[in-house]
Amino acid sequence: MDDSFQMLPVQLKNTSLFDGRGFFGGKWRHAASNKTFPVFEPSSGQVLAHCGDFSKEDFVQAIEQADHGFRQYFHHTTAKQRGSLLRRWNYLILENLNDIANILSLENGKTLVEAKGEVAYAASFVSWFAEEAVRSYGDVIPSSYPNTTALTFKEPVGVCGIITPWNFPAAMITRKIAPAIAAGCSVVIKPPSETPFTAIALVRLALEAGFPPDVVHVVPTKDRTASLELATHPKVKKISFTGSTNVGKMLTKLAAGTMKRVSMELGGNAPFVVFEDADIDKAVEGALICKFRCSGQTCVCANRLYVHANVIEEFTERLIRRVDCFRFGRGIDEGVTHGPLVNAAAVEKVKVHVKDAIQKGGQLRYGGGVPADRASGYFYQPTIITNANNNMLLASDETFGPLAAIFTFSSEEQVIKMANDTEFGLAGYFFSENINRVLRIAKRLECGMIGVNTGLISAAETPFGGVKESGIGREGSKYGLSEYQNVKAVSIGGL
Ligand code: SIN
């Protein structure tokens, strides 16, 4: 390990959690080639530490071992045993919440408050699936054949390849691994190269909780072709990915080669609609949460704000007043409300969207540049543009940054048409105090998840996932476990 591991800018209680090694073959290891890649602190653009850069051969070894662990015994453990493992993991995550949040905040940039919230959110999936593990039932089916009984068993799918994003370095790991373990699967994790250290810390705690060493593996890499082994190796039976739609499509195509199960949580382009009968305070509150959480870098972020012509000025002015109170800075520093974007490319994308919107008639009402006191690091001001229209890049492409683009509308029909005019269908939000309208619009918006009078829709108990090109499958909730199970039908004759 390099010296950067001794020079963290925060003091961890449990220093062993900050590690840049991979875990497979039953031990923590450096890449055989000794290759590493730098991980940057987005608030300064400086290297935080180096992480092991593992190869295709390493992935193959981890997969073979995961297959061995699964077949030899993990498959045959009881749901109660697996629930206990998850409960211990949950306990350890919560016990180490501050340390994990510090690591997460440093490598991702989000504020410590948000990072702590994320770690608690991550733990909530572990405790949820600890309980779900023992509540997974098969069926007894009245057979149409005489003297026959038909049954179904729920069986674990086998080795799962887990590929997670940098925007939720903790929660996306647990949202996938907890149900996989609850079902009796083994996992090989490829964490994001921007934020590998949180994933590694979580795996350290999973092992401390008693997860068998050939059931959980973490293999960091910067080499895309190495991690593609998770989509092509015949012993991997399922791949779960959160990230862009383009990469999701590519992985799905590769996975089809061996007919793997897939869960794909992909891009969004969420509409956020404020009707004339909305409570404007609630709508502004909702916009602050679902537009600016994680500095606008969530797939459920509001990307297109449609505000009725009668309330657009009131909404915009109140939103500006609230955004003006944001304080930018290094996520771990006191008083900071918003952190940087993840890297220079993310800042560049927001710049391009803002420039394009202004050229196409958008009116810049707030922000629109890099904060004057933040020349280093990857910062961009929260930005509000009105007069947005469909020709702008931001209308069809998720900005993934702190840009609130406000469109105006004058009728329900018109706004439904605009909101659904996208190939994406992850999240959608709307604000109205009219119950008939609430039910009507909730049915007509083409999204997997809808927030009505709230900007906060994510929780362990609520199914997370999209329709259209936003993906396949559901995570969390009572549906999340079945993504890691096969249903086996057994017909018993001669009874
Ligand atoms: C994501 O943006 O990928 C996840 C957001 C969430 O879980 O709320």
Coordinates of C-alpha atoms and ligand atoms in Angstrom, one line a residue:
M1 CA 0.0 0.0 0.0
D2 CA 1.3 3.5 -0.8
D3 CA 1.9 6.3 1.8
S4 CA -1.4 8.0 0.9
F5 CA -3.1 5.5 3.2
Q6 CA -1.3 7.0 6.1
M7 CA -2.0 10.6 5.1
L8 CA -5.8 10.7 5.0
P9 CA -7.0 14.2 5.8
V10 CA -9.3 12.8 8.5
Q11 CA -8.6 10.6 11.4
L12 CA -10.6 7.3 11.2
K13 CA -11.4 5.4 14.3
N14 CA -11.1 2.1 12.4
T15 CA -8.1 2.8 10.2
S16 CA -8.2 -0.7 8.6
L17 CA -11.3 0.4 6.7
F18 CA -9.3 2.5 4.3
D19 CA -7.7 0.0 2.0
G20 CA -6.9 -0.1 -1.7
R21 CA -6.6 -3.8 -2.1
G22 CA -8.9 -6.3 -3.7
F23 CA -10.3 -9.3 -2.0
F24 CA -10.5 -12.7 -3.7
G25 CA -8.8 -16.1 -3.5
G26 CA -9.5 -15.9 0.3
K27 CA -7.2 -12.9 1.0
W28 CA -6.6 -9.2 0.6
R29 CA -4.2 -8.7 -2.3
H30 CA -2.4 -6.2 -4.5
A31 CA -2.7 -6.6 -8.2
A32 CA -0.2 -9.3 -9.3
S33 CA 1.4 -6.7 -11.7
N34 CA 1.5 -4.2 -8.8
K35 CA -0.5 -1.9 -11.0
T36 CA -2.6 0.8 -9.3
F37 CA -4.8 3.7 -10.4
P38 CA -5.1 7.1 -8.7
V39 CA -8.4 8.0 -7.0
F40 CA -9.0 11.8 -6.9
E41 CA -10.6 14.0 -4.3
P42 CA -13.1 15.9 -6.3
S43 CA -13.0 19.0 -4.1
S44 CA -9.3 19.6 -4.8
G45 CA -8.6 17.5 -7.9
Q46 CA -5.6 16.1 -6.0
V47 CA -4.9 12.4 -5.7
L48 CA -6.5 10.9 -2.5
A49 CA -4.8 7.5 -2.8
H50 CA -4.0 4.7 -5.2
C51 CA -6.1 1.6 -5.6
G52 CA -5.1 -1.8 -7.0
D53 CA -5.8 -2.2 -10.7
F54 CA -6.8 -5.8 -11.2
S55 CA -6.7 -7.8 -14.4
K56 CA -9.0 -10.1 -16.4
E57 CA -7.2 -13.1 -14.9
D58 CA -8.0 -11.8 -11.4
F59 CA -11.7 -11.5 -12.3
V60 CA -11.6 -15.1 -13.6
Q61 CA -10.1 -16.3 -10.4
A62 CA -12.7 -14.4 -8.3
I63 CA -15.5 -15.8 -10.4
E64 CA -14.2 -19.4 -10.2
Q65 CA -14.0 -19.0 -6.4
A66 CA -17.4 -17.5 -6.1
D67 CA -18.8 -20.4 -8.1
H68 CA -17.0 -22.8 -5.7
G69 CA -18.3 -21.1 -2.6
F70 CA -21.8 -21.0 -4.0
R71 CA -22.0 -24.7 -5.0
Q72 CA -20.1 -26.1 -2.1
Y73 CA -22.1 -24.7 0.7
F74 CA -23.6 -21.2 0.5
H75 CA -26.4 -22.4 -1.7
H76 CA -27.4 -24.9 1.1
T77 CA -27.3 -22.5 4.0
T78 CA -30.6 -21.6 5.6
A79 CA -32.4 -18.3 5.1
K80 CA -32.1 -17.8 8.8
Q81 CA -28.3 -18.2 8.7
R82 CA -28.1 -15.7 5.9
G83 CA -30.4 -13.3 7.7
S84 CA -28.1 -13.4 10.7
L85 CA -25.0 -12.6 8.5
L86 CA -26.8 -9.6 7.1
R87 CA -27.9 -8.5 10.6
R88 CA -24.3 -8.5 11.7
W89 CA -23.2 -6.6 8.6
N90 CA -25.9 -4.0 9.2
Y91 CA -24.7 -3.6 12.8
L92 CA -21.1 -3.2 11.8
I93 CA -21.9 -0.7 9.0
L94 CA -23.9 1.4 11.6
E95 CA -21.1 1.1 14.2
N96 CA -18.6 2.4 11.6
L97 CA -20.9 4.9 10.0
N98 CA -18.7 7.9 10.6
D99 CA -15.6 6.3 9.2
I100 CA -17.4 5.1 6.1
A101 CA -19.0 8.5 5.6
N102 CA -15.6 10.2 5.8
I103 CA -14.1 7.9 3.2
L104 CA -17.2 8.3 1.0
S105 CA -17.2 12.1 1.3
L106 CA -13.5 12.3 0.4
E107 CA -13.7 10.2 -2.7
N108 CA -17.1 11.2 -4.0
G109 CA -17.2 14.9 -2.8
K110 CA -20.7 14.8 -1.3
T111 CA -21.0 16.6 2.1
L112 CA -20.5 14.7 5.3
V113 CA -24.2 15.1 6.1
E114 CA -25.2 13.6 2.8
A115 CA -22.5 10.9 3.2
K116 CA -23.8 9.9 6.6
G117 CA -27.3 9.8 5.2
E118 CA -26.1 7.6 2.4
V119 CA -24.4 5.2 4.8
A120 CA -27.6 4.9 6.9
Y121 CA -29.6 4.4 3.6
A122 CA -27.1 1.7 2.6
A123 CA -27.5 -0.1 5.9
S124 CA -31.3 0.1 5.6
F125 CA -31.1 -2.3 2.6
V126 CA -29.0 -4.7 4.6
S127 CA -31.5 -4.8 7.5
W128 CA -34.4 -4.9 5.0
F129 CA -33.1 -8.0 3.2
A130 CA -32.0 -9.7 6.5
E131 CA -35.8 -9.7 7.2
E132 CA -36.8 -10.6 3.7
A133 CA -34.5 -13.6 3.6
V134 CA -36.8 -15.6 5.8
R135 CA -40.0 -14.5 4.2
S136 CA -39.5 -15.9 0.7
Y137 CA -42.0 -18.6 0.0
G138 CA -42.7 -21.0 -2.8
D139 CA -46.2 -22.1 -3.8
V140 CA -48.4 -25.2 -3.7
I141 CA -50.3 -25.3 -6.9
P142 CA -53.5 -27.3 -7.4
S143 CA -52.5 -29.5 -10.3
S144 CA -54.7 -30.3 -13.3
Y145 CA -53.4 -33.8 -13.4
P146 CA -54.9 -36.5 -11.2
N147 CA -53.0 -37.5 -8.0
T148 CA -50.4 -34.8 -8.7
T149 CA -49.1 -31.9 -6.6
A150 CA -47.2 -29.1 -8.1
L151 CA -44.8 -27.0 -6.0
T152 CA -42.4 -24.1 -6.6
F153 CA -39.1 -23.6 -4.9
K154 CA -37.2 -20.3 -4.9
E155 CA -33.5 -21.0 -5.6
P156 CA -30.5 -18.6 -5.7
V157 CA -29.4 -17.9 -9.3
G158 CA -25.7 -18.5 -8.5
V159 CA -22.7 -16.2 -8.9
C160 CA -23.7 -12.5 -9.4
G161 CA -21.6 -9.9 -11.0
I162 CA -22.2 -6.6 -9.4
I163 CA -21.1 -3.3 -11.1
T164 CA -21.9 -0.1 -9.2
P165 CA -21.7 3.6 -9.8
W166 CA -19.7 6.4 -8.1
N167 CA -22.7 8.6 -7.2
F168 CA -23.8 6.3 -4.3
P169 CA -20.6 4.4 -3.4
A170 CA -22.2 2.7 -0.4
A171 CA -25.9 2.3 -1.1
M172 CA -25.6 0.8 -4.6
I173 CA -23.3 -1.9 -3.2
T174 CA -25.7 -2.9 -0.4
R175 CA -28.9 -2.6 -2.5
K176 CA -27.5 -5.3 -4.7
I177 CA -25.4 -7.5 -2.4
A178 CA -27.9 -7.7 0.5
P179 CA -30.6 -9.4 -1.6
A180 CA -28.0 -11.6 -3.4
I181 CA -26.8 -12.8 -0.1
A182 CA -30.3 -13.2 1.3
A183 CA -31.2 -15.4 -1.7
G184 CA -28.0 -17.5 -1.2
C185 CA -25.9 -16.2 -4.1
S186 CA -22.2 -15.4 -4.1
V187 CA -21.0 -12.1 -5.5
V188 CA -18.1 -10.6 -7.4
I189 CA -18.1 -6.8 -7.1
K190 CA -16.5 -4.4 -9.5
P191 CA -16.6 -1.0 -7.7
P192 CA -16.5 2.3 -9.6
S193 CA -12.9 3.4 -10.2
E194 CA -13.8 7.0 -9.0
T195 CA -14.9 5.7 -5.6
P196 CA -13.6 2.2 -4.9
F197 CA -12.6 2.8 -1.2
T198 CA -16.1 2.9 0.2
A199 CA -16.9 -0.5 -1.5
I200 CA -13.7 -2.0 -0.1
A201 CA -14.5 -0.7 3.4
L202 CA -18.0 -2.4 3.2
V203 CA -16.5 -5.7 2.1
R204 CA -14.0 -5.5 5.0
L205 CA -17.0 -5.2 7.3
A206 CA -18.9 -8.0 5.5
L207 CA -16.0 -10.3 6.1
E208 CA -15.8 -9.2 9.8
A209 CA -19.5 -10.0 10.0
G210 CA -18.8 -13.6 9.0
F211 CA -19.5 -13.6 5.2
P212 CA -17.5 -16.6 3.9
P213 CA -14.4 -15.6 2.0
D214 CA -15.5 -17.4 -1.2
V215 CA -18.9 -15.8 -1.2
V216 CA -18.0 -12.1 -1.4
H217 CA -15.2 -10.7 -3.6
V218 CA -14.2 -7.2 -4.6
V219 CA -12.0 -6.6 -7.6
P220 CA -11.3 -2.9 -8.4
T221 CA -10.1 -2.1 -11.8
K222 CA -9.8 0.7 -14.3
D223 CA -9.5 -1.8 -17.1
R224 CA -13.0 -2.1 -18.7
T225 CA -12.2 -5.2 -20.7
A226 CA -11.2 -7.0 -17.4
S227 CA -14.5 -6.2 -15.7
L228 CA -16.5 -7.4 -18.8
E229 CA -15.6 -10.9 -17.7
L230 CA -18.6 -10.4 -15.3
A231 CA -20.9 -10.1 -18.4
T232 CA -19.4 -12.9 -20.4
H233 CA -18.0 -15.6 -18.0
P234 CA -20.4 -18.7 -18.2
K235 CA -20.1 -19.2 -14.4
V236 CA -21.7 -15.8 -13.7
K237 CA -25.4 -16.3 -13.8
K238 CA -26.6 -12.8 -13.2
I239 CA -25.3 -9.3 -13.7
S240 CA -26.6 -6.3 -11.8
F241 CA -25.6 -2.9 -13.0
T242 CA -26.3 0.7 -12.1
G243 CA -25.1 3.3 -14.6
S244 CA -25.6 4.8 -18.0
T245 CA -28.1 3.4 -20.5
N246 CA -25.4 3.0 -23.1
V247 CA -23.3 0.8 -20.9
G248 CA -26.4 -1.1 -19.7
K249 CA -27.3 -1.9 -23.2
M250 CA -23.8 -3.1 -24.0
L251 CA -23.7 -5.3 -20.8
T252 CA -27.1 -6.7 -21.6
K253 CA -26.0 -7.7 -25.1
L254 CA -22.9 -9.4 -23.7
A255 CA -24.9 -11.1 -21.0
A256 CA -27.2 -12.5 -23.6
G257 CA -24.3 -14.7 -24.9
T258 CA -24.8 -17.0 -21.9
M259 CA -28.4 -16.0 -21.1
K260 CA -27.6 -14.4 -17.8
R261 CA -30.3 -12.8 -15.7
V262 CA -29.9 -9.0 -15.7
S263 CA -30.9 -6.1 -13.5
M264 CA -30.3 -2.8 -15.1
E265 CA -30.8 0.5 -13.3
L266 CA -30.0 3.0 -16.0
G267 CA -30.3 6.6 -16.9
G268 CA -33.2 8.9 -16.3
N269 CA -34.5 12.2 -17.5
A270 CA -37.0 12.9 -14.8
P271 CA -39.8 15.4 -15.3
F272 CA -40.8 17.5 -12.3
V273 CA -44.2 19.2 -12.8
V274 CA -45.7 22.0 -10.7
F275 CA -49.4 22.4 -11.4
E276 CA -51.2 25.7 -10.8
D277 CA -52.9 24.1 -7.8
A278 CA -49.7 23.0 -6.1
D279 CA -48.5 24.1 -2.7
I280 CA -45.5 26.1 -3.9
D281 CA -43.5 25.7 -0.7
K282 CA -43.8 21.9 -1.1
A283 CA -42.8 22.1 -4.7
V284 CA -39.7 24.3 -3.9
E285 CA -38.7 21.9 -1.1
G286 CA -39.1 19.0 -3.5
A287 CA -37.0 20.6 -6.2
L288 CA -34.2 21.3 -3.7
I289 CA -34.1 17.7 -2.7
C290 CA -34.5 16.0 -6.1
K291 CA -32.6 18.5 -8.2
F292 CA -29.6 19.3 -5.9
R293 CA -29.1 16.2 -3.8
C294 CA -25.5 15.0 -4.5
S295 CA -25.1 18.2 -6.5
G296 CA -27.5 17.0 -9.1
Q297 CA -25.7 13.7 -9.7
T298 CA -28.5 11.1 -9.1
C299 CA -30.3 9.1 -11.7
V300 CA -33.6 10.1 -10.1
C301 CA -32.7 13.8 -10.3
A302 CA -35.3 16.2 -11.7
N303 CA -33.9 17.1 -15.1
R304 CA -36.8 19.0 -16.7
L305 CA -38.9 21.2 -14.5
Y306 CA -42.3 22.0 -16.0
V307 CA -44.0 24.9 -14.1
H308 CA -47.5 26.2 -14.9
A309 CA -47.5 29.7 -16.4
N310 CA -49.6 31.0 -13.5
V311 CA -47.1 30.1 -10.9
I312 CA -43.8 30.1 -12.7
E313 CA -42.5 33.4 -11.4
E314 CA -43.4 32.6 -7.8
F315 CA -41.8 29.2 -8.0
T316 CA -38.6 30.5 -9.7
E317 CA -38.1 33.4 -7.2
R318 CA -38.6 31.2 -4.2
L319 CA -36.3 28.5 -5.6
I320 CA -33.6 31.2 -6.3
R321 CA -33.9 32.5 -2.7
R322 CA -33.3 29.0 -1.3
V323 CA -30.5 28.1 -3.7
D324 CA -28.7 31.3 -2.8
C325 CA -28.2 29.9 0.7
F326 CA -26.1 27.0 -0.6
R327 CA -22.5 26.9 0.6
F328 CA -20.0 25.1 -1.6
G329 CA -16.8 23.4 -0.4
R330 CA -15.0 20.3 0.6
G331 CA -17.6 17.8 1.7
I332 CA -15.9 17.0 5.0
D333 CA -15.8 20.7 6.1
E334 CA -18.2 22.2 8.6
G335 CA -21.1 24.3 7.2
V336 CA -20.7 23.1 3.6
T337 CA -24.1 22.3 2.1
H338 CA -23.0 21.2 -1.4
G339 CA -19.9 19.5 -2.7
P340 CA -18.2 19.4 -6.1
L341 CA -19.1 17.3 -9.1
V342 CA -17.2 14.0 -9.5
N343 CA -14.7 15.1 -12.1
A344 CA -13.7 17.6 -14.8
A345 CA -15.8 15.8 -17.4
A346 CA -18.9 16.2 -15.2
V347 CA -18.3 20.0 -15.0
E348 CA -17.7 20.2 -18.7
K349 CA -21.1 18.5 -19.4
V350 CA -22.9 21.1 -17.3
K351 CA -21.0 23.9 -19.0
V352 CA -22.0 22.6 -22.4
H353 CA -25.7 22.3 -21.4
V354 CA -25.8 25.8 -19.9
K355 CA -24.1 27.4 -22.9
D356 CA -26.4 25.5 -25.4
A357 CA -29.5 26.5 -23.4
I358 CA -28.6 30.1 -23.4
Q359 CA -27.8 30.1 -27.1
K360 CA -31.3 28.6 -27.7
G361 CA -33.2 31.2 -25.8
G362 CA -32.9 30.1 -22.2
Q363 CA -32.8 32.9 -19.6
L364 CA -30.1 32.6 -17.0
R365 CA -31.7 33.4 -13.7
Y366 CA -29.0 32.2 -11.2
G367 CA -25.5 30.7 -11.3
G368 CA -24.1 29.7 -14.7
G369 CA -20.4 29.2 -13.9
V370 CA -17.7 28.0 -11.6
P371 CA -17.9 29.6 -8.1
A372 CA -15.3 32.4 -7.9
D373 CA -13.7 31.0 -4.8
R374 CA -13.5 27.4 -6.1
A375 CA -11.0 27.5 -9.0
S376 CA -9.5 24.1 -8.0
G377 CA -11.7 21.0 -7.7
Y378 CA -14.7 20.2 -9.8
F379 CA -17.3 22.8 -8.7
Y380 CA -20.2 24.3 -10.6
Q381 CA -22.7 26.8 -9.3
P382 CA -26.3 25.7 -8.8
T383 CA -27.9 27.2 -12.0
I384 CA -31.4 28.1 -12.8
I385 CA -32.5 28.7 -16.4
T386 CA -36.1 29.6 -17.4
N387 CA -37.6 29.7 -20.9
A388 CA -36.3 26.2 -21.5
N389 CA -37.4 24.4 -24.6
N390 CA -37.3 21.0 -26.3
N391 CA -34.5 21.9 -28.7
M392 CA -32.0 22.3 -25.9
L393 CA -29.6 19.5 -25.2
L394 CA -30.8 19.4 -21.6
A395 CA -34.3 18.3 -22.7
S396 CA -33.1 15.0 -24.1
D397 CA -29.8 14.4 -22.2
E398 CA -29.6 14.0 -18.5
T399 CA -27.4 16.9 -17.3
F400 CA -26.3 15.0 -14.1
G401 CA -25.3 18.3 -12.4
P402 CA -26.8 21.2 -10.6
L403 CA -28.7 22.8 -13.5
A404 CA -32.5 23.4 -13.0
A405 CA -34.0 24.0 -16.4
I406 CA -37.5 25.4 -16.1
F407 CA -40.1 25.0 -18.9
T408 CA -43.5 26.5 -18.9
F409 CA -46.8 24.9 -19.7
S410 CA -50.5 25.9 -19.7
S411 CA -52.5 22.6 -19.8
E412 CA -52.5 19.1 -18.3
E413 CA -52.6 17.5 -21.7
Q414 CA -49.6 19.6 -22.9
V415 CA -47.4 18.8 -19.9
I416 CA -48.1 15.1 -19.9
K417 CA -47.1 15.0 -23.6
M418 CA -43.9 16.9 -22.8
A419 CA -43.1 14.9 -19.7
N420 CA -43.4 11.5 -21.5
D421 CA -41.6 12.7 -24.6
T422 CA -38.3 10.9 -23.7
E423 CA -37.0 7.4 -24.2
F424 CA -36.3 7.3 -20.4
G425 CA -38.7 6.4 -17.7
L426 CA -37.0 6.2 -14.3
A427 CA -38.5 8.8 -11.9
G428 CA -41.1 11.5 -12.3
Y429 CA -42.4 14.1 -9.8
F430 CA -45.4 16.3 -9.7
F431 CA -47.1 18.7 -7.3
S432 CA -50.8 19.2 -7.0
E433 CA -53.3 19.5 -4.2
N434 CA -56.1 18.1 -6.3
I435 CA -56.7 14.4 -5.5
N436 CA -58.4 13.6 -8.9
R437 CA -55.5 15.1 -10.7
V438 CA -53.0 13.3 -8.5
L439 CA -54.5 9.9 -9.4
R440 CA -54.9 10.8 -13.1
I441 CA -51.3 12.0 -13.5
A442 CA -49.8 9.2 -11.5
K443 CA -51.3 6.8 -13.9
R444 CA -50.3 8.7 -17.0
L445 CA -46.6 9.5 -16.3
E446 CA -44.4 6.8 -18.0
C447 CA -42.0 6.2 -15.1
G448 CA -41.1 3.4 -12.8
M449 CA -41.2 5.7 -9.7
I450 CA -43.3 8.8 -9.0
G451 CA -43.1 11.3 -6.2
V452 CA -46.3 13.2 -5.6
N453 CA -45.8 16.4 -3.5
T454 CA -42.4 15.1 -2.5
G455 CA -38.9 15.0 -4.0
L456 CA -37.8 12.0 -1.9
I457 CA -38.8 8.6 -3.3
S458 CA -36.0 6.3 -2.5
A459 CA -36.3 3.9 0.5
A460 CA -35.5 0.3 1.2
E461 CA -39.1 -0.7 1.3
T462 CA -40.1 1.0 -2.0
P463 CA -39.3 -0.7 -5.4
F464 CA -36.6 1.2 -7.3
G465 CA -36.4 0.8 -11.0
G466 CA -37.4 2.2 -14.4
V467 CA -39.4 1.5 -17.5
K468 CA -38.5 2.2 -21.2
E469 CA -34.8 2.6 -21.6
S470 CA -34.2 3.3 -17.9
G471 CA -33.8 -0.4 -17.2
I472 CA -35.0 -3.8 -16.2
G473 CA -35.8 -5.1 -12.8
R474 CA -36.5 -3.7 -9.3
E475 CA -34.2 -3.1 -6.4
G476 CA -35.1 -2.9 -2.7
S477 CA -38.7 -3.7 -1.5
K478 CA -40.4 -7.0 -1.5
Y479 CA -39.6 -7.4 -5.2
G480 CA -35.8 -7.0 -4.9
L481 CA -35.1 -10.5 -3.6
S482 CA -36.7 -12.3 -6.6
E483 CA -34.2 -10.6 -8.9
Y484 CA -31.6 -13.1 -7.4
Q485 CA -33.9 -16.1 -7.4
N486 CA -35.0 -18.7 -9.9
V487 CA -38.4 -20.3 -9.6
K488 CA -38.2 -24.0 -9.9
A489 CA -41.5 -26.0 -10.6
V490 CA -41.7 -29.5 -9.2
S491 CA -44.6 -31.7 -10.2
I492 CA -45.0 -34.8 -8.0
G493 CA -47.2 -37.5 -9.5
G494 CA -48.6 -40.8 -8.1
L495 CA -49.7 -39.3 -4.8
Ligands
SIN1 C1 -29.0 6.6 -8.2 O1 -29.0 7.7 -8.5 O2 -28.4 5.7 -8.9 C2 -29.7 6.1 -7.0 C3 -30.5 7.1 -6.3 C4 -31.2 6.7 -5.1 O3 -31.1 5.5 -4.7 O4 -32.0 7.5 -4.6

